[in-house]
Short mmCIF file of C-alpha atoms and ligand atoms in Angstrom, two decimals:
data_model
loop_
_atom_site.label_atom_id
_atom_site.label_comp_id
_atom_site.label_asym_id
_atom_site.label_seq_id
_atom_site.Cartn_x
_atom_site.Cartn_y
_atom_site.Cartn_z
CA MET A 1 28.65 -66.02 -80.42
CA LYS A 2 30.03 -64.92 -83.77
CA THR A 3 28.59 -66.93 -86.66
CA ILE A 4 30.55 -68.31 -89.54
CA ASP A 5 28.62 -66.01 -91.86
CA GLU A 6 29.88 -63.00 -89.91
CA LEU A 7 33.40 -64.38 -90.10
CA LEU A 8 33.07 -64.95 -93.85
CA ALA A 9 31.72 -61.42 -94.29
CA GLU A 10 34.83 -60.04 -92.59
CA GLY A 11 36.91 -61.98 -95.11
CA VAL A 12 39.02 -65.07 -94.60
CA ALA A 13 40.96 -65.17 -97.88
CA GLY A 14 44.57 -66.13 -97.29
CA LYS A 15 43.90 -66.71 -93.57
CA ARG A 16 44.74 -70.00 -91.90
CA VAL A 17 41.51 -71.14 -90.25
CA PHE A 18 41.63 -73.90 -87.64
CA VAL A 19 38.37 -75.88 -87.73
CA ARG A 20 37.83 -77.99 -84.63
CA ALA A 21 35.60 -80.64 -86.15
CA ASP A 22 34.28 -83.92 -84.79
CA LEU A 23 35.52 -86.59 -87.18
CA ASN A 24 35.19 -89.25 -84.51
CA VAL A 25 33.52 -91.80 -86.77
CA PRO A 26 33.03 -95.51 -86.12
CA LEU A 27 35.71 -97.57 -87.87
CA ASP A 28 35.99 -101.21 -88.78
CA GLY A 29 39.77 -101.39 -89.29
CA THR A 30 40.25 -98.48 -91.68
CA THR A 31 36.71 -98.62 -93.10
CA ILE A 32 34.32 -95.91 -91.92
CA THR A 33 31.02 -97.60 -91.04
CA ASP A 34 29.09 -94.34 -90.63
CA ASP A 35 30.32 -91.04 -92.09
CA GLY A 36 27.52 -88.88 -90.66
CA ARG A 37 29.83 -86.66 -88.65
CA ILE A 38 32.09 -85.95 -91.62
CA ARG A 39 29.11 -85.06 -93.80
CA ALA A 40 27.81 -82.80 -91.04
CA VAL A 41 30.92 -80.59 -90.96
CA ARG A 42 31.53 -80.55 -94.72
CA PRO A 43 29.48 -77.39 -95.37
CA THR A 44 31.60 -75.40 -92.89
CA VAL A 45 34.85 -76.61 -94.42
CA SER A 46 33.69 -76.02 -97.96
CA ALA A 47 32.36 -72.52 -97.21
CA LEU A 48 35.71 -71.51 -95.72
CA ALA A 49 37.65 -73.04 -98.61
CA ALA A 50 35.38 -71.38 -101.17
CA ALA A 51 36.08 -68.05 -99.46
CA GLY A 52 39.82 -68.59 -99.94
CA ALA A 53 40.77 -69.66 -96.44
CA ARG A 54 43.59 -72.12 -95.82
CA VAL A 55 41.60 -74.62 -93.80
CA VAL A 56 43.21 -76.74 -91.09
CA VAL A 57 40.77 -79.39 -89.88
CA ALA A 58 41.43 -81.07 -86.54
CA SER A 59 39.60 -83.69 -84.48
CA HIS A 60 39.98 -86.50 -82.03
CA LEU A 61 39.11 -90.09 -82.85
CA GLY A 62 38.48 -92.73 -80.23
CA ARG A 63 40.42 -92.84 -77.02
CA PRO A 64 44.14 -93.25 -77.73
CA LYS A 65 46.29 -92.89 -74.63
CA GLY A 66 47.93 -89.53 -75.32
CA ALA A 67 50.42 -90.99 -77.80
CA PRO A 68 50.34 -91.95 -81.50
CA ASP A 69 48.43 -95.16 -82.17
CA PRO A 70 47.81 -96.14 -85.81
CA ALA A 71 44.50 -97.79 -84.88
CA PHE A 72 43.13 -94.29 -84.19
CA SER A 73 44.57 -92.47 -87.19
CA LEU A 74 42.39 -89.82 -88.81
CA ALA A 75 43.74 -90.77 -92.26
CA PRO A 76 40.52 -92.60 -93.31
CA ALA A 77 38.41 -89.63 -92.17
CA ALA A 78 40.66 -87.20 -94.08
CA ALA A 79 40.28 -89.28 -97.23
CA ARG A 80 36.51 -89.35 -96.83
CA LEU A 81 36.38 -85.58 -96.29
CA GLY A 82 38.32 -85.16 -99.54
CA GLU A 83 35.78 -87.31 -101.37
CA LEU A 84 32.89 -85.31 -99.97
CA LEU A 85 34.54 -82.00 -100.85
CA GLY A 86 35.51 -83.29 -104.27
CA SER A 87 39.02 -81.96 -103.82
CA GLU A 88 42.42 -83.03 -102.60
CA VAL A 89 42.80 -82.87 -98.81
CA ALA A 90 46.34 -82.82 -97.43
CA PHE A 91 47.06 -84.95 -94.37
CA ALA A 92 49.64 -84.28 -91.68
CA THR A 93 50.93 -87.37 -89.90
CA ASP A 94 51.33 -85.50 -86.63
CA THR A 95 49.40 -82.77 -84.85
CA VAL A 96 51.80 -79.98 -83.92
CA GLY A 97 55.06 -81.44 -85.22
CA GLU A 98 57.09 -81.08 -88.38
CA SER A 99 54.52 -82.71 -90.63
CA ALA A 100 51.69 -80.45 -89.41
CA ARG A 101 53.79 -77.28 -89.71
CA ALA A 102 54.99 -78.21 -93.21
CA THR A 103 51.52 -79.26 -94.36
CA VAL A 104 49.92 -76.03 -93.16
CA ALA A 105 52.75 -73.91 -94.59
CA ALA A 106 52.24 -75.55 -97.98
CA LEU A 107 48.51 -74.76 -98.12
CA THR A 108 47.41 -72.29 -100.77
CA ASP A 109 44.20 -70.24 -100.59
CA GLY A 110 41.14 -72.48 -100.66
CA GLN A 111 43.04 -75.65 -99.80
CA VAL A 112 42.17 -77.99 -96.94
CA ALA A 113 44.41 -80.05 -94.66
CA VAL A 114 43.56 -82.49 -91.88
CA ILE A 115 46.04 -82.91 -89.04
CA GLU A 116 46.42 -86.16 -87.12
CA ASN A 117 44.34 -87.16 -84.09
CA LEU A 118 44.52 -84.47 -81.40
CA ARG A 119 44.48 -87.11 -78.67
CA PHE A 120 47.86 -88.42 -79.80
CA ASN A 121 49.03 -85.61 -77.50
CA ALA A 122 48.52 -85.90 -73.76
CA GLY A 123 47.98 -82.13 -73.59
CA GLU A 124 44.66 -82.36 -75.44
CA THR A 125 42.72 -84.04 -72.65
CA SER A 126 44.90 -83.13 -69.67
CA LYS A 127 43.17 -82.05 -66.47
CA ASP A 128 46.15 -79.79 -65.83
CA ASP A 129 45.47 -76.26 -67.14
CA THR A 130 49.14 -75.57 -67.81
CA GLU A 131 49.69 -78.75 -69.78
CA ARG A 132 46.54 -78.17 -71.81
CA GLY A 133 47.46 -74.54 -72.31
CA ALA A 134 50.92 -75.46 -73.59
CA PHE A 135 49.37 -77.75 -76.20
CA ALA A 136 46.85 -75.05 -77.15
CA ASP A 137 49.78 -72.63 -77.63
CA GLN A 138 51.32 -75.06 -80.13
CA LEU A 139 48.01 -75.48 -81.97
CA ALA A 140 47.56 -71.71 -82.08
CA GLU A 141 50.78 -71.40 -84.10
CA LEU A 142 49.10 -73.29 -86.93
CA ALA A 143 46.32 -70.75 -87.47
CA ASP A 144 45.10 -67.15 -87.57
CA LEU A 145 41.42 -67.87 -86.83
CA TYR A 146 39.43 -70.56 -85.03
CA VAL A 147 36.08 -72.05 -85.99
CA GLY A 148 34.45 -74.34 -83.44
CA ASP A 149 32.28 -76.91 -85.19
CA GLY A 150 32.96 -80.17 -83.34
CA PHE A 151 29.61 -80.35 -81.60
CA GLY A 152 30.23 -83.91 -80.36
CA ALA A 153 33.15 -82.62 -78.27
CA VAL A 154 31.83 -79.32 -76.87
CA HIS A 155 31.14 -80.88 -73.46
CA ARG A 156 34.85 -81.58 -73.10
CA LYS A 157 37.23 -79.13 -71.44
CA HIS A 158 39.97 -80.09 -73.87
CA ALA A 159 42.78 -77.99 -75.34
CA SER A 160 41.39 -77.76 -78.87
CA VAL A 161 37.82 -77.20 -77.64
CA PHE A 162 38.28 -74.87 -74.69
CA ASP A 163 41.79 -73.39 -74.53
CA LEU A 164 42.52 -72.77 -78.20
CA PRO A 165 39.54 -70.46 -78.92
CA ALA A 166 40.79 -68.25 -76.09
CA ARG A 167 44.00 -67.77 -78.09
CA LEU A 168 42.55 -66.94 -81.52
CA PRO A 169 39.71 -64.83 -82.91
CA HIS A 170 36.87 -67.33 -83.08
CA ALA A 171 33.44 -68.12 -84.45
CA ALA A 172 30.92 -70.97 -84.27
CA GLY A 173 30.53 -73.16 -87.33
CA GLY A 174 27.25 -73.97 -89.03
CA LEU A 175 26.92 -77.38 -87.42
CA ILE A 176 27.18 -76.01 -83.90
CA ALA A 177 24.64 -73.31 -84.76
CA THR A 178 22.20 -75.95 -86.03
CA GLU A 179 22.71 -78.28 -83.07
CA VAL A 180 22.24 -75.52 -80.51
CA GLY A 181 19.12 -74.31 -82.34
CA VAL A 182 17.59 -77.77 -82.13
CA LEU A 183 18.48 -78.20 -78.45
CA LYS A 184 16.82 -74.87 -77.70
CA LYS A 185 13.61 -76.30 -79.18
CA LEU A 186 13.89 -79.14 -76.65
CA THR A 187 14.30 -76.83 -73.68
CA GLU A 188 12.27 -73.67 -74.44
CA ASP A 189 8.58 -73.65 -75.42
CA VAL A 190 8.52 -77.39 -76.10
CA ALA A 191 5.58 -78.67 -78.14
CA ARG A 192 3.67 -81.21 -76.01
CA PRO A 193 3.32 -84.07 -75.35
CA TYR A 194 7.11 -84.27 -75.01
CA ALA A 195 8.40 -87.86 -74.93
CA VAL A 196 11.97 -88.86 -74.16
CA VAL A 197 13.39 -92.28 -75.02
CA LEU A 198 16.60 -93.29 -73.27
CA GLY A 199 18.67 -96.41 -73.77
CA GLY A 200 22.20 -97.46 -74.64
CA ALA A 201 24.99 -98.74 -72.50
CA LYS A 202 26.42 -95.74 -70.65
CA VAL A 203 23.95 -95.96 -67.79
CA SER A 204 25.59 -93.59 -65.35
CA ASP A 205 26.07 -90.86 -68.01
CA LYS A 206 22.41 -91.01 -68.77
CA LEU A 207 20.89 -91.19 -65.33
CA GLY A 208 22.01 -87.60 -64.78
CA VAL A 209 19.86 -86.24 -67.56
CA ILE A 210 16.72 -87.86 -66.16
CA ASP A 211 16.88 -85.64 -63.12
CA HIS A 212 16.57 -82.59 -65.34
CA LEU A 213 14.13 -84.07 -67.86
CA LEU A 214 11.70 -84.97 -65.09
CA GLU A 215 10.88 -81.27 -64.96
CA LYS A 216 10.45 -81.00 -68.73
CA ALA A 217 9.12 -84.21 -70.26
CA ASP A 218 5.62 -85.67 -70.13
CA ARG A 219 6.74 -89.23 -70.76
CA ILE A 220 10.06 -91.05 -70.34
CA LEU A 221 10.57 -94.41 -72.04
CA ILE A 222 13.50 -96.53 -70.89
CA GLY A 223 15.26 -99.26 -72.86
CA GLY A 224 18.76 -100.58 -73.52
CA GLY A 225 21.16 -101.37 -70.74
CA MET A 226 19.76 -98.81 -68.33
CA ALA A 227 16.37 -100.52 -68.25
CA TYR A 228 17.75 -103.19 -65.92
CA THR A 229 18.72 -100.71 -63.25
CA PHE A 230 15.12 -99.47 -63.41
CA LEU A 231 13.67 -102.96 -63.25
CA LYS A 232 15.90 -103.69 -60.26
CA ALA A 233 14.72 -100.47 -58.64
CA GLN A 234 11.18 -101.81 -58.95
CA GLY A 235 12.23 -104.92 -57.09
CA HIS A 236 12.73 -107.30 -60.01
CA GLU A 237 15.72 -109.56 -60.49
CA VAL A 238 17.65 -108.92 -63.72
CA GLY A 239 19.93 -111.96 -63.97
CA ILE A 240 23.32 -111.04 -65.45
CA SER A 241 21.99 -107.99 -67.35
CA LEU A 242 23.87 -104.71 -67.33
CA LEU A 243 23.18 -103.25 -63.89
CA GLN A 244 24.39 -100.29 -61.89
CA GLU A 245 23.52 -101.43 -58.43
CA ASP A 246 24.83 -98.22 -56.83
CA GLN A 247 22.33 -96.19 -58.85
CA VAL A 248 19.29 -98.12 -57.66
CA PRO A 249 18.43 -95.69 -54.83
CA ALA A 250 18.73 -92.72 -57.21
CA VAL A 251 16.46 -94.45 -59.70
CA GLN A 252 13.93 -95.18 -56.99
CA GLY A 253 14.01 -91.47 -56.21
CA TYR A 254 13.34 -90.61 -59.89
CA LEU A 255 10.41 -93.01 -60.04
CA LYS A 256 8.90 -91.44 -56.95
CA ARG A 257 9.40 -87.88 -58.16
CA ALA A 258 7.96 -88.75 -61.55
CA GLU A 259 4.82 -89.92 -59.82
CA GLU A 260 4.59 -86.68 -57.85
CA LEU A 261 5.15 -84.59 -60.97
CA GLY A 262 2.75 -86.61 -63.10
CA VAL A 263 5.51 -87.68 -65.48
CA GLU A 264 4.89 -91.09 -66.98
CA PHE A 265 7.80 -93.56 -66.78
CA VAL A 266 7.46 -96.40 -69.24
CA LEU A 267 9.60 -99.49 -68.63
CA PRO A 268 9.92 -102.66 -70.70
CA VAL A 269 7.23 -105.26 -70.10
CA ASP A 270 9.18 -107.99 -71.87
CA VAL A 271 12.80 -108.47 -72.92
CA LEU A 272 14.94 -110.72 -75.09
CA VAL A 273 17.37 -112.71 -72.99
CA ALA A 274 20.27 -115.09 -73.65
CA HIS A 275 22.99 -116.84 -71.68
CA GLU A 276 25.71 -114.77 -73.27
CA PHE A 277 26.48 -111.54 -75.06
CA PRO A 278 26.28 -112.12 -78.84
CA ASP A 279 29.31 -112.36 -81.09
CA LEU A 280 29.29 -109.04 -82.92
CA LYS A 281 32.07 -110.12 -85.31
CA THR A 282 30.60 -113.35 -86.71
CA LYS A 283 27.00 -112.29 -85.97
CA ALA A 284 26.29 -115.99 -85.38
CA PRO A 285 22.60 -116.56 -84.51
CA ALA A 286 22.06 -115.79 -80.82
CA HIS A 287 18.78 -117.68 -80.26
CA PRO A 288 17.35 -115.35 -77.61
CA THR A 289 14.11 -116.08 -75.83
CA THR A 290 11.41 -113.60 -74.83
CA VAL A 291 10.55 -113.35 -71.14
CA ALA A 292 8.41 -111.02 -69.07
CA ALA A 293 10.46 -108.14 -67.63
CA ASP A 294 9.82 -109.44 -64.10
CA ALA A 295 10.90 -112.97 -64.95
CA ILE A 296 14.50 -112.67 -66.19
CA PRO A 297 16.29 -115.96 -65.39
CA ALA A 298 19.18 -115.62 -62.94
CA ASP A 299 21.77 -116.90 -65.43
CA GLN A 300 20.68 -114.83 -68.44
CA GLU A 301 20.99 -111.23 -69.59
CA GLY A 302 18.56 -108.87 -71.26
CA LEU A 303 19.82 -107.72 -74.65
CA ASP A 304 16.82 -106.03 -76.28
CA ILE A 305 13.27 -104.99 -75.51
CA GLY A 306 10.67 -107.63 -76.41
CA PRO A 307 7.79 -107.55 -78.92
CA ALA A 308 5.12 -106.37 -76.46
CA THR A 309 7.41 -103.51 -75.38
CA ARG A 310 8.04 -102.56 -79.02
CA GLU A 311 4.32 -102.18 -79.52
CA LEU A 312 3.87 -100.33 -76.24
CA TYR A 313 6.68 -97.85 -77.05
CA ALA A 314 5.38 -97.24 -80.57
CA ALA A 315 1.98 -96.41 -79.08
CA LYS A 316 3.55 -94.06 -76.51
CA LEU A 317 5.36 -92.20 -79.30
CA ALA A 318 2.51 -92.07 -81.79
CA ASP A 319 0.80 -88.99 -80.32
CA ALA A 320 3.88 -87.12 -79.10
CA ALA A 321 4.60 -83.65 -80.51
CA THR A 322 8.27 -83.64 -79.52
CA VAL A 323 10.57 -86.64 -79.08
CA PHE A 324 14.18 -86.79 -77.94
CA TRP A 325 15.82 -90.19 -78.30
CA ASN A 326 19.23 -91.14 -77.00
CA GLY A 327 20.59 -94.67 -76.82
CA PRO A 328 19.67 -97.88 -78.68
CA MET A 329 17.03 -100.17 -77.15
CA GLY A 330 19.26 -103.22 -77.41
CA VAL A 331 22.50 -104.58 -78.81
CA PHE A 332 21.43 -103.45 -82.28
CA GLU A 333 24.81 -104.36 -83.79
CA HIS A 334 23.56 -107.96 -83.81
CA PRO A 335 20.53 -108.62 -86.03
CA ASP A 336 18.80 -110.71 -83.34
CA TYR A 337 18.81 -107.68 -81.02
CA ALA A 338 18.06 -104.88 -83.49
CA GLU A 339 14.26 -105.06 -83.52
CA GLY A 340 13.71 -102.86 -80.47
CA THR A 341 15.87 -100.06 -81.87
CA LYS A 342 14.20 -100.46 -85.27
CA ALA A 343 10.75 -100.22 -83.70
CA VAL A 344 11.58 -96.93 -81.97
CA ALA A 345 13.15 -95.51 -85.14
CA GLN A 346 10.07 -96.56 -87.14
CA ALA A 347 7.76 -95.01 -84.55
CA LEU A 348 9.60 -91.70 -84.94
CA VAL A 349 9.43 -91.92 -88.72
CA ASP A 350 5.68 -92.57 -88.54
CA SER A 351 4.95 -89.89 -85.95
CA PRO A 352 4.41 -86.24 -86.94
CA ALA A 353 6.45 -85.22 -83.86
CA PHE A 354 9.56 -83.07 -84.09
CA SER A 355 12.06 -85.84 -83.39
CA VAL A 356 15.67 -85.52 -82.37
CA VAL A 357 18.05 -88.47 -82.30
CA GLY A 358 21.16 -87.91 -80.19
CA GLY A 359 24.09 -90.18 -79.40
CA GLY A 360 26.84 -91.53 -81.60
CA ASP A 361 25.57 -95.10 -81.59
CA SER A 362 21.91 -94.13 -81.86
CA ALA A 363 22.58 -91.91 -84.87
CA ALA A 364 24.71 -94.62 -86.48
CA ALA A 365 22.04 -97.23 -85.70
CA VAL A 366 19.36 -95.25 -87.50
CA ARG A 367 21.48 -95.07 -90.64
CA ILE A 368 22.93 -98.59 -90.44
CA LEU A 369 19.43 -100.04 -90.00
CA GLY A 370 18.48 -98.36 -93.25
CA PHE A 371 16.29 -95.44 -92.18
CA ASP A 372 16.22 -92.24 -94.21
CA GLU A 373 17.87 -89.49 -92.15
CA ASN A 374 15.47 -86.94 -93.58
CA ALA A 375 12.54 -88.73 -91.96
CA PHE A 376 13.74 -87.42 -88.59
CA GLY A 377 13.58 -83.84 -87.37
CA HIS A 378 17.27 -83.82 -86.57
CA ILE A 379 20.02 -86.38 -86.08
CA SER A 380 22.52 -84.90 -83.68
CA THR A 381 26.23 -85.54 -84.05
CA GLY A 382 26.68 -85.31 -80.30
CA GLY A 383 25.63 -87.78 -77.63
CA GLY A 384 27.22 -86.63 -74.40
CA ALA A 385 27.14 -83.02 -75.59
CA SER A 386 23.40 -82.99 -76.22
CA LEU A 387 22.70 -84.79 -72.93
CA GLU A 388 24.76 -82.29 -70.95
CA TYR A 389 23.04 -79.41 -72.72
CA LEU A 390 19.66 -80.88 -71.79
CA GLU A 391 20.90 -81.27 -68.22
CA GLY A 392 21.34 -77.50 -68.19
CA LYS A 393 25.11 -77.68 -67.83
CA THR A 394 27.50 -75.10 -69.24
CA LEU A 395 29.39 -76.69 -72.10
CA PRO A 396 33.06 -75.59 -72.19
CA GLY A 397 33.25 -75.60 -75.98
CA LEU A 398 30.18 -73.38 -76.33
CA ALA A 399 31.20 -71.06 -73.49
CA ALA A 400 34.60 -70.61 -75.16
CA LEU A 401 32.90 -69.37 -78.33
CA GLU A 402 30.62 -66.93 -76.48
CA ASP A 403 32.80 -63.89 -75.94
P1 LIG B 501 24.85 -93.55 -77.75
O1 LIG B 501 26.20 -93.60 -78.39
O2 LIG B 501 23.73 -93.50 -78.74
O3 LIG B 501 24.76 -92.51 -76.71
P2 LIG B 501 25.59 -95.64 -75.91
O4 LIG B 501 27.00 -95.48 -76.30
O5 LIG B 501 25.18 -95.28 -74.55
O6 LIG B 501 24.62 -94.93 -76.98
O7 LIG B 501 25.16 -97.16 -76.06
C1 LIG B 501 25.23 -97.86 -77.29
C2 LIG B 501 25.54 -99.29 -77.00
O8 LIG B 501 24.62 -99.82 -76.08
C3 LIG B 501 25.43 -100.17 -78.23
O9 LIG B 501 26.73 -100.57 -78.59
C4 LIG B 501 24.56 -101.33 -77.77
O10 LIG B 501 25.08 -102.57 -78.18
C5 LIG B 501 24.60 -101.21 -76.27
N1 LIG B 501 23.44 -101.80 -75.58
C6 LIG B 501 22.14 -101.53 -75.80
N2 LIG B 501 21.36 -102.30 -75.03
C7 LIG B 501 22.17 -103.08 -74.29
C8 LIG B 501 21.95 -104.10 -73.31
N3 LIG B 501 20.73 -104.45 -72.96
N4 LIG B 501 23.04 -104.68 -72.77
C9 LIG B 501 24.27 -104.32 -73.16
N5 LIG B 501 24.54 -103.37 -74.06
C10 LIG B 501 23.50 -102.76 -74.64
MG1 LIG B 502 28.07 -94.50 -77.76
#
């Protein structure tokens, strides 16, 4: 994989450099609620600009349906990038159309432009190689060189991630180099005990990684929405909690294998329950009650780990040497359900372990809840990407940068 330093050494002055970034930030209307991903790619963009490149930054944001949708415009992200760079950033209101071509043509050496959301084009995410390739051909016309630095998207076989680097001389950006370096530390010569904390809402995405981590980790702590599938697998009723019934047999298999391998599975011993999902807009008090994990009422749902579990998890993390954490412990967006996530974050801050936080919401949670990013070993910009790496899968966006 060519590094950005090697690319810079070869000289990029006057060259149009396409930077596939991940500017997929959480938005409240047009307000960015967490700019971590933009800050993470800034060094790559500024190094290229300082070396005289004409930088074309591209990204997806959210899940628009292959057509322009103002709710998913990258304009706020472009403005924020400009603030971070301390310079004017041009913005193209389309991706490969007239605006993009004119904006890129108008760039002078050292200037930066952001083009509109890549997913406004159906070709970006198409499963059809020809359709994706045709879109990549159009993107390729905008640039002379390609820098892959959108770590959060490298697990996607998308036009800008996979097909475009095949069409242009390419290198990996600094963010991707850092992220891959950290993930290597979680897979090769891991310092032990190695504890993994998994939570969040995307249960099925995350069950896959357990299979692989069973061979690597010493301890796996489960929280968030996936905890209820585990509790069910142990024979407990979970009321109206998030549940993936079809995964119960797989989970039972994991629990059994963990026992054979001597891997410790730690499940919640108590949870916060309520009759309904909280209102995340008004944040009106939710009045949850604490119940034992094996006594969830039939008409209630679990929305955070309880106080005894917080203490238990903190203790299980205190003596770890390596920790990987993906997925909030509860619906942290509501203050009544943020304590579990806070407790895990605090345990990582207090522990001398090399700690890695992965997952868009987990990373945002850590910052939104007021923790100092520097207190963690690494906060990854990629959720799915880091999970798939840890699963041992080949990531299309990294493979494309290899040759
Ligand atoms: P990440 O982005 O860190 O990978 P996910 O996207 O999987 O994490 O999950 C984050 C979401 O999970 C948050 O929006 C949070 O509200 C939700 N969540 C956590 N615990 C629960 C729960 N018990 N029930 C429903 N949703 C939950
Ligand atoms: Mg998420």
